[in-house]
Amino acid sequence: MKSQARVVVIGGGIAGCSTLYHLTQEGWSDVVLVERDELTSGTTWHSAAQVTNFGMSQVMIGLKSHSIKLYKELAADPEYPVGYNFGDGGIRLANTQAHMDGYAHFTSLAKGMGVEFEVLDAQECARRHPLISTENLMGGLWDPSDGHIDPAQLCQALARRARAAGAEVYRFTSVTDLTQHADDSWTVHTDKGDIRAEIVVNACGYRVNEVGAMMGVEHPVASMEHQYFITEDMPGVMEAGHRIPLLRCPISDYYSRQEKNGLLVGFYEQECKTWGMDGIDPKFSNDLCPDDLDRVMDVLEGAISRMPALAEVGIKQVVNGPITYTIDGTPLVGPIPGKRNAFCIIGLRAGLGEGGGHGWLLAQQIVHGEACYDTWALDPRRFTGHATQELTSLYAIQDYQNEFRFHLPHEHRPAGRPAKTTPLTPILEQAGAHFTVVNGWERSDYFKPTPDFVEDYGYSYTKVHELVAAEVARVQNHVALAEVNGFNRIEITGPGARDWLDYMICSRVPRKIGKLGLGYLLNDYGNVKAEATIANLPDGRIWYGSAAAAEFHDMDWLSKHLPKDGSVTLRSLTNDHTILVLAGPKSRAVLSACARGDWSATGFPWLSVREARIGHAPAIVMSVSFSGELAYEIHLPNSALFAAYSALMRAGAAHDIGHFGARAVDSMRMEKGYLHWKSDLITEFDPYETGLDRFVCRDKDFLGKAALMARGDKKRRRLRMLEIDATHASPQPSDSLYAGGRLIGSVTSADWGHRTGKNIAYAFMQPDIVEGITVDIIGKPYAARLLNGPVYDPDNSRVKS
């Protein structure tokens, strides 16, 4: 066994084997894989191994397309062909209009990645799958590439190719501990000896937190018991004349695929069970949980109702084994939060179908620092300190119970809530707040007219549309208050702070005390990495503020680039402070009534910051607006939050103050051309392509400048603002754009602008297209026109008033 390697991958299932293989494909051969038992001895070996192209984001579609392409190549290898049934086709059923609308959206989303799905009516579903009934069925989504693969053969083929490229695989070798050194390298301690590694990868499936504990890390991954059975031979299968398509049924919570001359039928029962929460037997390997078909009888009855032939066939084999889940159901693939030279590829609940693509994207991140796609949807840093195994288990149960029922727009389900709150949460709830979830925080989404108001979620505008319109009108014409909790806030100090931050950001850092500005951080390839508000405070303090979701991401990026001389210090204030946003033309009058000082347009102009007291509550006030109206961000320690809120509400009573929520903010920011991190600001495009030319200071040095300048004027895509001729719905993120029948781009975000009466979208699209544009909305094309800049108050007169 080697005593030194560039990368050590821990775990020999699909995640580890795919990562090892793809590292060699990226040019690194000094890589090893360590497995405590035989390859595929964890979850991989008993996987149902379905390989679909379906995904709910373009990144997931892209990585699954890579998996399919790779698996077809492996199946065609004459020296070691892998058993892969490609192209059986698969149907996802639906019995609600909202679900059918979702399938129309996912079809449009997939087209942006070169993948074709088809929305079917009930009769066509039955024609393609001769075993199903059309009772209580509206239709389905057809994936022509759907199929399944042999798990063990797949992993052995990947390991074989990795070995041929110089990698090594050590089976029956247990990792006993991990030690990180001052230079961020690692020693991987095993029962066969130590390996010094530059980088380690946790690919340990359901044992992920055993290895995580060796790093001092708790990963938000939990396991669920999952059962399927294999039937005896079925006449309907043998007489079909073709392979039976795969079936996934959100109506009865089961799936099926052909297995020889019968079916494999799997269940997602409501009375489900977590697994391994109190530890996993070290001897549990190539093993299963006890059969428990009584637990799935309700689901089985639904499956028989949909496929009556199941009632006439015997069961040949029952499999009950653990599968892993994360908080949002999407794997964790990327850097481990708070650690250097440590990565993970974990929580792959559909690992066989996706694993080829996950390993591909992780290898790119390890070798190049970024992948070909923006991988935020997979990034382990999207979950922060609240993401415990206990919380994850609650989400895992909920996701398991709703395996094929995707979230509708704006829908946040109840499991694990509330996770993070402020002293105002019950106060706002009493005021009628309906909450959304942002990085675990309960944030006001909109305010209900009555306590029993319930939104009917869907892809068209709902009755919340008019509530948001009223909140926007209050902000536009009067004054309103919003709580923005969880806002990422890092205090930067030290003698080298300003010069260092000036290098990190492609625009200039404000030098004058009491001023603030907006800055963009680029990666090594000159593409947009992060967005931050930079506030220059007294006593040498700089406040760096960014999206709540960016808490771990931005701290990780900034920490990675700190000067080695200790001249810069970072301190997170994220969980100690909350923002109250006071917005509207009467906001200055309200602020002046409860805070001493000159708050006039000349005494405290736009983009100013100062310390103040709101009533008696200590605060930092910033004159900045995400709504396009006169507004103030009031940053408060949580201990003073209720006191400041009370003072503002008392002062605002004379001005008919009200509340507004996140949906109103989103509507208003669309009209102003303000962008959203990880929707419109992604690592696939640079600031010029994103329309941020004015924030690039070419006369100074900054991180990513060389790569940005080397690209010159070449634009791969361009972020554009569009107005759409539709009044019933906005497009969803990743809906496709066309011109002259040709695909030209994808939507990044969209909403109705209540102040302008316009349906507005942002989209990355081919830079030369200016007319003849259509946008997909719920499966139908609608005409769209380019807009040149903000459509509301383009000269910022209201913000500066």
mmCIF file with all atom_site columns, N, CA, C and O in Angstrom, residues 526-561:
data_model
loop_
_atom_site.group_PDB
_atom_site.id
_atom_site.type_symbol
_atom_site.label_atom_id
_atom_site.label_alt_id
_atom_site.label_comp_id
_atom_site.label_asym_id
_atom_site.label_entity_id
_atom_site.label_seq_id
_atom_site.pdbx_PDB_ins_code
_atom_site.Cartn_x
_atom_site.Cartn_y
_atom_site.Cartn_z
_atom_site.occupancy
_atom_site.B_iso_or_equiv
_atom_site.pdbx_formal_charge
_atom_site.auth_seq_id
_atom_site.auth_comp_id
_atom_site.auth_asym_id
_atom_site.auth_atom_id
_atom_site.pdbx_PDB_model_num
ATOM 1   N N  . GLY A 1 526 ? -12.305 34.201 -13.393 1.00 0.00 ? 526 GLY A N  1
ATOM 2   C CA . GLY A 1 526 ? -12.888 35.494 -13.723 1.00 0.00 ? 526 GLY A CA 1
ATOM 3   C C  . GLY A 1 526 ? -14.393 35.496 -13.752 1.00 0.00 ? 526 GLY A C  1
ATOM 4   O O  . GLY A 1 526 ? -15.010 36.453 -14.232 1.00 0.00 ? 526 GLY A O  1
ATOM 5   N N  . ASN A 1 527 ? -15.032 34.454 -13.233 1.00 0.00 ? 527 ASN A N  1
ATOM 6   C CA . ASN A 1 527 ? -16.487 34.382 -13.189 1.00 0.00 ? 527 ASN A CA 1
ATOM 7   C C  . ASN A 1 527 ? -16.997 34.790 -11.807 1.00 0.00 ? 527 ASN A C  1
ATOM 8   O O  . ASN A 1 527 ? -16.246 34.824 -10.827 1.00 0.00 ? 527 ASN A O  1
ATOM 9   N N  . VAL A 1 528 ? -18.283 35.089 -11.729 1.00 0.00 ? 528 VAL A N  1
ATOM 10  C CA . VAL A 1 528 ? -18.856 35.662 -10.510 1.00 0.00 ? 528 VAL A CA 1
ATOM 11  C C  . VAL A 1 528 ? -18.947 34.602 -9.417  1.00 0.00 ? 528 VAL A C  1
ATOM 12  O O  . VAL A 1 528 ? -19.597 33.567 -9.585  1.00 0.00 ? 528 VAL A O  1
ATOM 13  N N  . LYS A 1 529 ? -18.316 34.869 -8.291  1.00 0.00 ? 529 LYS A N  1
ATOM 14  C CA . LYS A 1 529 ? -18.302 33.949 -7.153  1.00 0.00 ? 529 LYS A CA 1
ATOM 15  C C  . LYS A 1 529 ? -19.266 34.383 -6.053  1.00 0.00 ? 529 LYS A C  1
ATOM 16  O O  . LYS A 1 529 ? -19.964 33.552 -5.467  1.00 0.00 ? 529 LYS A O  1
ATOM 17  N N  . ALA A 1 530 ? -19.287 35.668 -5.767  1.00 0.00 ? 530 ALA A N  1
ATOM 18  C CA . ALA A 1 530 ? -20.116 36.147 -4.657  1.00 0.00 ? 530 ALA A CA 1
ATOM 19  C C  . ALA A 1 530 ? -20.441 37.619 -4.855  1.00 0.00 ? 530 ALA A C  1
ATOM 20  O O  . ALA A 1 530 ? -19.773 38.333 -5.618  1.00 0.00 ? 530 ALA A O  1
ATOM 21  N N  . GLU A 1 531 ? -21.472 38.063 -4.155  1.00 0.00 ? 531 GLU A N  1
ATOM 22  C CA . GLU A 1 531 ? -21.892 39.465 -4.149  1.00 0.00 ? 531 GLU A CA 1
ATOM 23  C C  . GLU A 1 531 ? -21.966 39.917 -2.703  1.00 0.00 ? 531 GLU A C  1
ATOM 24  O O  . GLU A 1 531 ? -22.458 39.171 -1.844  1.00 0.00 ? 531 GLU A O  1
ATOM 25  N N  . ALA A 1 532 ? -21.480 41.123 -2.403  1.00 0.00 ? 532 ALA A N  1
ATOM 26  C CA . ALA A 1 532 ? -21.481 41.581 -1.022  1.00 0.00 ? 532 ALA A CA 1
ATOM 27  C C  . ALA A 1 532 ? -21.674 43.086 -0.940  1.00 0.00 ? 532 ALA A C  1
ATOM 28  O O  . ALA A 1 532 ? -21.192 43.845 -1.787  1.00 0.00 ? 532 ALA A O  1
ATOM 29  N N  . THR A 1 533 ? -22.390 43.504 0.103   1.00 0.00 ? 533 THR A N  1
ATOM 30  C CA . THR A 1 533 ? -22.436 44.912 0.493   1.00 0.00 ? 533 THR A CA 1
ATOM 31  C C  . THR A 1 533 ? -21.275 45.160 1.438   1.00 0.00 ? 533 THR A C  1
ATOM 32  O O  . THR A 1 533 ? -21.091 44.429 2.419   1.00 0.00 ? 533 THR A O  1
ATOM 33  N N  . ILE A 1 534 ? -20.483 46.176 1.148   1.00 0.00 ? 534 ILE A N  1
ATOM 34  C CA . ILE A 1 534 ? -19.308 46.498 1.950   1.00 0.00 ? 534 ILE A CA 1
ATOM 35  C C  . ILE A 1 534 ? -19.559 47.825 2.655   1.00 0.00 ? 534 ILE A C  1
ATOM 36  O O  . ILE A 1 534 ? -19.753 48.856 2.002   1.00 0.00 ? 534 ILE A O  1
ATOM 37  N N  . ALA A 1 535 ? -19.579 47.799 3.990   1.00 0.00 ? 535 ALA A N  1
ATOM 38  C CA . ALA A 1 535 ? -19.854 49.003 4.786   1.00 0.00 ? 535 ALA A CA 1
ATOM 39  C C  . ALA A 1 535 ? -18.607 49.388 5.582   1.00 0.00 ? 535 ALA A C  1
ATOM 40  O O  . ALA A 1 535 ? -18.048 48.563 6.316   1.00 0.00 ? 535 ALA A O  1
ATOM 41  N N  . ASN A 1 536 ? -18.201 50.653 5.427   1.00 0.00 ? 536 ASN A N  1
ATOM 42  C CA . ASN A 1 536 ? -16.992 51.161 6.078   1.00 0.00 ? 536 ASN A CA 1
ATOM 43  C C  . ASN A 1 536 ? -17.375 51.833 7.393   1.00 0.00 ? 536 ASN A C  1
ATOM 44  O O  . ASN A 1 536 ? -17.906 52.946 7.417   1.00 0.00 ? 536 ASN A O  1
ATOM 45  N N  . LEU A 1 537 ? -17.122 51.146 8.499   1.00 0.00 ? 537 LEU A N  1
ATOM 46  C CA . LEU A 1 537 ? -17.533 51.608 9.821   1.00 0.00 ? 537 LEU A CA 1
ATOM 47  C C  . LEU A 1 537 ? -16.358 52.248 10.556  1.00 0.00 ? 537 LEU A C  1
ATOM 48  O O  . LEU A 1 537 ? -15.198 52.072 10.181  1.00 0.00 ? 537 LEU A O  1
ATOM 49  N N  . PRO A 1 538 ? -16.651 52.984 11.632  1.00 0.00 ? 538 PRO A N  1
ATOM 50  C CA . PRO A 1 538 ? -15.557 53.559 12.429  1.00 0.00 ? 538 PRO A CA 1
ATOM 51  C C  . PRO A 1 538 ? -14.695 52.480 13.082  1.00 0.00 ? 538 PRO A C  1
ATOM 52  O O  . PRO A 1 538 ? -15.040 51.291 13.080  1.00 0.00 ? 538 PRO A O  1
ATOM 53  N N  . ASP A 1 539 ? -13.581 52.903 13.649  1.00 0.00 ? 539 ASP A N  1
ATOM 54  C CA . ASP A 1 539 ? -12.678 52.025 14.403  1.00 0.00 ? 539 ASP A CA 1
ATOM 55  C C  . ASP A 1 539 ? -12.083 50.921 13.537  1.00 0.00 ? 539 ASP A C  1
ATOM 56  O O  . ASP A 1 539 ? -11.767 49.837 14.044  1.00 0.00 ? 539 ASP A O  1
ATOM 57  N N  . GLY A 1 540 ? -11.949 51.178 12.251  1.00 0.00 ? 540 GLY A N  1
ATOM 58  C CA . GLY A 1 540 ? -11.286 50.221 11.378  1.00 0.00 ? 540 GLY A CA 1
ATOM 59  C C  . GLY A 1 540 ? -12.094 48.986 11.040  1.00 0.00 ? 540 GLY A C  1
ATOM 60  O O  . GLY A 1 540 ? -11.553 48.001 10.524  1.00 0.00 ? 540 GLY A O  1
ATOM 61  N N  . ARG A 1 541 ? -13.395 49.012 11.298  1.00 0.00 ? 541 ARG A N  1
ATOM 62  C CA . ARG A 1 541 ? -14.237 47.852 11.017  1.00 0.00 ? 541 ARG A CA 1
ATOM 63  C C  . ARG A 1 541 ? -14.846 47.954 9.615   1.00 0.00 ? 541 ARG A C  1
ATOM 64  O O  . ARG A 1 541 ? -15.279 49.017 9.201   1.00 0.00 ? 541 ARG A O  1
ATOM 65  N N  . ILE A 1 542 ? -14.896 46.819 8.946   1.00 0.00 ? 542 ILE A N  1
ATOM 66  C CA . ILE A 1 542 ? -15.612 46.698 7.681   1.00 0.00 ? 542 ILE A CA 1
ATOM 67  C C  . ILE A 1 542 ? -16.646 45.595 7.855   1.00 0.00 ? 542 ILE A C  1
ATOM 68  O O  . ILE A 1 542 ? -16.329 44.501 8.327   1.00 0.00 ? 542 ILE A O  1
ATOM 69  N N  . TRP A 1 543 ? -17.885 45.898 7.491   1.00 0.00 ? 543 TRP A N  1
ATOM 70  C CA . TRP A 1 543 ? -18.921 44.867 7.495   1.00 0.00 ? 543 TRP A CA 1
ATOM 71  C C  . TRP A 1 543 ? -19.142 44.375 6.071   1.00 0.00 ? 543 TRP A C  1
ATOM 72  O O  . TRP A 1 543 ? -19.395 45.165 5.157   1.00 0.00 ? 543 TRP A O  1
ATOM 73  N N  . TYR A 1 544 ? -19.035 43.068 5.950   1.00 0.00 ? 544 TYR A N  1
ATOM 74  C CA . TYR A 1 544 ? -19.262 42.375 4.682   1.00 0.00 ? 544 TYR A CA 1
ATOM 75  C C  . TYR A 1 544 ? -20.611 41.681 4.816   1.00 0.00 ? 544 TYR A C  1
ATOM 76  O O  . TYR A 1 544 ? -20.799 40.838 5.699   1.00 0.00 ? 544 TYR A O  1
ATOM 77  N N  . GLY A 1 545 ? -21.568 42.041 3.964   1.00 0.00 ? 545 GLY A N  1
ATOM 78  C CA . GLY A 1 545 ? -22.896 41.450 4.054   1.00 0.00 ? 545 GLY A CA 1
ATOM 79  C C  . GLY A 1 545 ? -23.299 40.784 2.758   1.00 0.00 ? 545 GLY A C  1
ATOM 80  O O  . GLY A 1 545 ? -23.117 41.338 1.669   1.00 0.00 ? 545 GLY A O  1
ATOM 81  N N  . SER A 1 546 ? -23.856 39.575 2.859   1.00 0.00 ? 546 SER A N  1
ATOM 82  C CA . SER A 1 546 ? -24.279 38.849 1.657   1.00 0.00 ? 546 SER A CA 1
ATOM 83  C C  . SER A 1 546 ? -25.492 37.990 1.978   1.00 0.00 ? 546 SER A C  1
ATOM 84  O O  . SER A 1 546 ? -26.000 37.999 3.104   1.00 0.00 ? 546 SER A O  1
ATOM 85  N N  . ALA A 1 547 ? -25.957 37.245 1.003   1.00 0.00 ? 547 ALA A N  1
ATOM 86  C CA . ALA A 1 547 ? -27.179 36.465 1.137   1.00 0.00 ? 547 ALA A CA 1
ATOM 87  C C  . ALA A 1 547 ? -27.082 35.490 2.308   1.00 0.00 ? 547 ALA A C  1
ATOM 88  O O  . ALA A 1 547 ? -26.006 34.965 2.620   1.00 0.00 ? 547 ALA A O  1
ATOM 89  N N  . ALA A 1 548 ? -28.222 35.234 2.947   1.00 0.00 ? 548 ALA A N  1
ATOM 90  C CA . ALA A 1 548 ? -28.246 34.318 4.083   1.00 0.00 ? 548 ALA A CA 1
ATOM 91  C C  . ALA A 1 548 ? -27.687 32.949 3.721   1.00 0.00 ? 548 ALA A C  1
ATOM 92  O O  . ALA A 1 548 ? -26.975 32.316 4.505   1.00 0.00 ? 548 ALA A O  1
ATOM 93  N N  . ALA A 1 549 ? -28.004 32.483 2.520   1.00 0.00 ? 549 ALA A N  1
ATOM 94  C CA . ALA A 1 549 ? -27.544 31.158 2.096   1.00 0.00 ? 549 ALA A CA 1
ATOM 95  C C  . ALA A 1 549 ? -26.034 31.087 1.947   1.00 0.00 ? 549 ALA A C  1
ATOM 96  O O  . ALA A 1 549 ? -25.457 29.992 1.937   1.00 0.00 ? 549 ALA A O  1
ATOM 97  N N  . ALA A 1 550 ? -25.370 32.245 1.845   1.00 0.00 ? 550 ALA A N  1
ATOM 98  C CA . ALA A 1 550 ? -23.935 32.281 1.576   1.00 0.00 ? 550 ALA A CA 1
ATOM 99  C C  . ALA A 1 550 ? -23.087 32.196 2.842   1.00 0.00 ? 550 ALA A C  1
ATOM 100 O O  . ALA A 1 550 ? -21.856 32.329 2.764   1.00 0.00 ? 550 ALA A O  1
ATOM 101 N N  . GLU A 1 551 ? -23.689 31.965 3.992   1.00 0.00 ? 551 GLU A N  1
ATOM 102 C CA . GLU A 1 551 ? -22.970 32.045 5.265   1.00 0.00 ? 551 GLU A CA 1
ATOM 103 C C  . GLU A 1 551 ? -21.679 31.228 5.281   1.00 0.00 ? 551 GLU A C  1
ATOM 104 O O  . GLU A 1 551 ? -20.595 31.761 5.550   1.00 0.00 ? 551 GLU A O  1
ATOM 105 N N  . PHE A 1 552 ? -21.765 29.931 5.009   1.00 0.00 ? 552 PHE A N  1
ATOM 106 C CA . PHE A 1 552 ? -20.570 29.091 5.021   1.00 0.00 ? 552 PHE A CA 1
ATOM 107 C C  . PHE A 1 552 ? -19.747 29.283 3.751   1.00 0.00 ? 552 PHE A C  1
ATOM 108 O O  . PHE A 1 552 ? -18.512 29.257 3.794   1.00 0.00 ? 552 PHE A O  1
ATOM 109 N N  . HIS A 1 553 ? -20.417 29.469 2.633   1.00 0.00 ? 553 HIS A N  1
ATOM 110 C CA . HIS A 1 553 ? -19.729 29.610 1.348   1.00 0.00 ? 553 HIS A CA 1
ATOM 111 C C  . HIS A 1 553 ? -18.777 30.800 1.354   1.00 0.00 ? 553 HIS A C  1
ATOM 112 O O  . HIS A 1 553 ? -17.591 30.677 1.013   1.00 0.00 ? 553 HIS A O  1
ATOM 113 N N  . ASP A 1 554 ? -19.287 31.967 1.744   1.00 0.00 ? 554 ASP A N  1
ATOM 114 C CA . ASP A 1 554 ? -18.453 33.170 1.684   1.00 0.00 ? 554 ASP A CA 1
ATOM 115 C C  . ASP A 1 554 ? -17.360 33.159 2.742   1.00 0.00 ? 554 ASP A C  1
ATOM 116 O O  . ASP A 1 554 ? -16.227 33.588 2.482   1.00 0.00 ? 554 ASP A O  1
ATOM 117 N N  . MET A 1 555 ? -17.678 32.678 3.938   1.00 0.00 ? 555 MET A N  1
ATOM 118 C CA . MET A 1 555 ? -16.642 32.584 4.969   1.00 0.00 ? 555 MET A CA 1
ATOM 119 C C  . MET A 1 555 ? -15.534 31.654 4.505   1.00 0.00 ? 555 MET A C  1
ATOM 120 O O  . MET A 1 555 ? -14.342 31.927 4.724   1.00 0.00 ? 555 MET A O  1
ATOM 121 N N  . ASP A 1 556 ? -15.884 30.576 3.857   1.00 0.00 ? 556 ASP A N  1
ATOM 122 C CA . ASP A 1 556 ? -14.899 29.632 3.353   1.00 0.00 ? 556 ASP A CA 1
ATOM 123 C C  . ASP A 1 556 ? -14.008 30.282 2.297   1.00 0.00 ? 556 ASP A C  1
ATOM 124 O O  . ASP A 1 556 ? -12.776 30.128 2.311   1.00 0.00 ? 556 ASP A O  1
ATOM 125 N N  . TRP A 1 557 ? -14.622 31.018 1.373   1.00 0.00 ? 557 TRP A N  1
ATOM 126 C CA . TRP A 1 557 ? -13.853 31.652 0.292   1.00 0.00 ? 557 TRP A CA 1
ATOM 127 C C  . TRP A 1 557 ? -12.936 32.740 0.842   1.00 0.00 ? 557 TRP A C  1
ATOM 128 O O  . TRP A 1 557 ? -11.757 32.827 0.456   1.00 0.00 ? 557 TRP A O  1
ATOM 129 N N  . LEU A 1 558 ? -13.440 33.561 1.729   1.00 0.00 ? 558 LEU A N  1
ATOM 130 C CA . LEU A 1 558 ? -12.620 34.621 2.304   1.00 0.00 ? 558 LEU A CA 1
ATOM 131 C C  . LEU A 1 558 ? -11.491 34.046 3.152   1.00 0.00 ? 558 LEU A C  1
ATOM 132 O O  . LEU A 1 558 ? -10.343 34.496 3.071   1.00 0.00 ? 558 LEU A O  1
ATOM 133 N N  . SER A 1 559 ? -11.810 33.046 3.970   1.00 0.00 ? 559 SER A N  1
ATOM 134 C CA . SER A 1 559 ? -10.788 32.438 4.832   1.00 0.00 ? 559 SER A CA 1
ATOM 135 C C  . SER A 1 559 ? -9.675  31.813 4.008   1.00 0.00 ? 559 SER A C  1
ATOM 136 O O  . SER A 1 559 ? -8.499  31.879 4.367   1.00 0.00 ? 559 SER A O  1
ATOM 137 N N  . LYS A 1 560 ? -10.049 31.187 2.914   1.00 0.00 ? 560 LYS A N  1
ATOM 138 C CA . LYS A 1 560 ? -9.069  30.529 2.047   1.00 0.00 ? 560 LYS A CA 1
ATOM 139 C C  . LYS A 1 560 ? -8.033  31.510 1.522   1.00 0.00 ? 560 LYS A C  1
ATOM 140 O O  . LYS A 1 560 ? -6.870  31.144 1.291   1.00 0.00 ? 560 LYS A O  1
ATOM 141 N N  . HIS A 1 561 ? -8.424  32.764 1.342   1.00 0.00 ? 561 HIS A N  1
ATOM 142 C CA . HIS A 1 561 ? -7.541  33.755 0.723   1.00 0.00 ? 561 HIS A CA 1
ATOM 143 C C  . HIS A 1 561 ? -6.978  34.769 1.714   1.00 0.00 ? 561 HIS A C  1
ATOM 144 O O  . HIS A 1 561 ? -6.409  35.794 1.298   1.00 0.00 ? 561 HIS A O  1
#
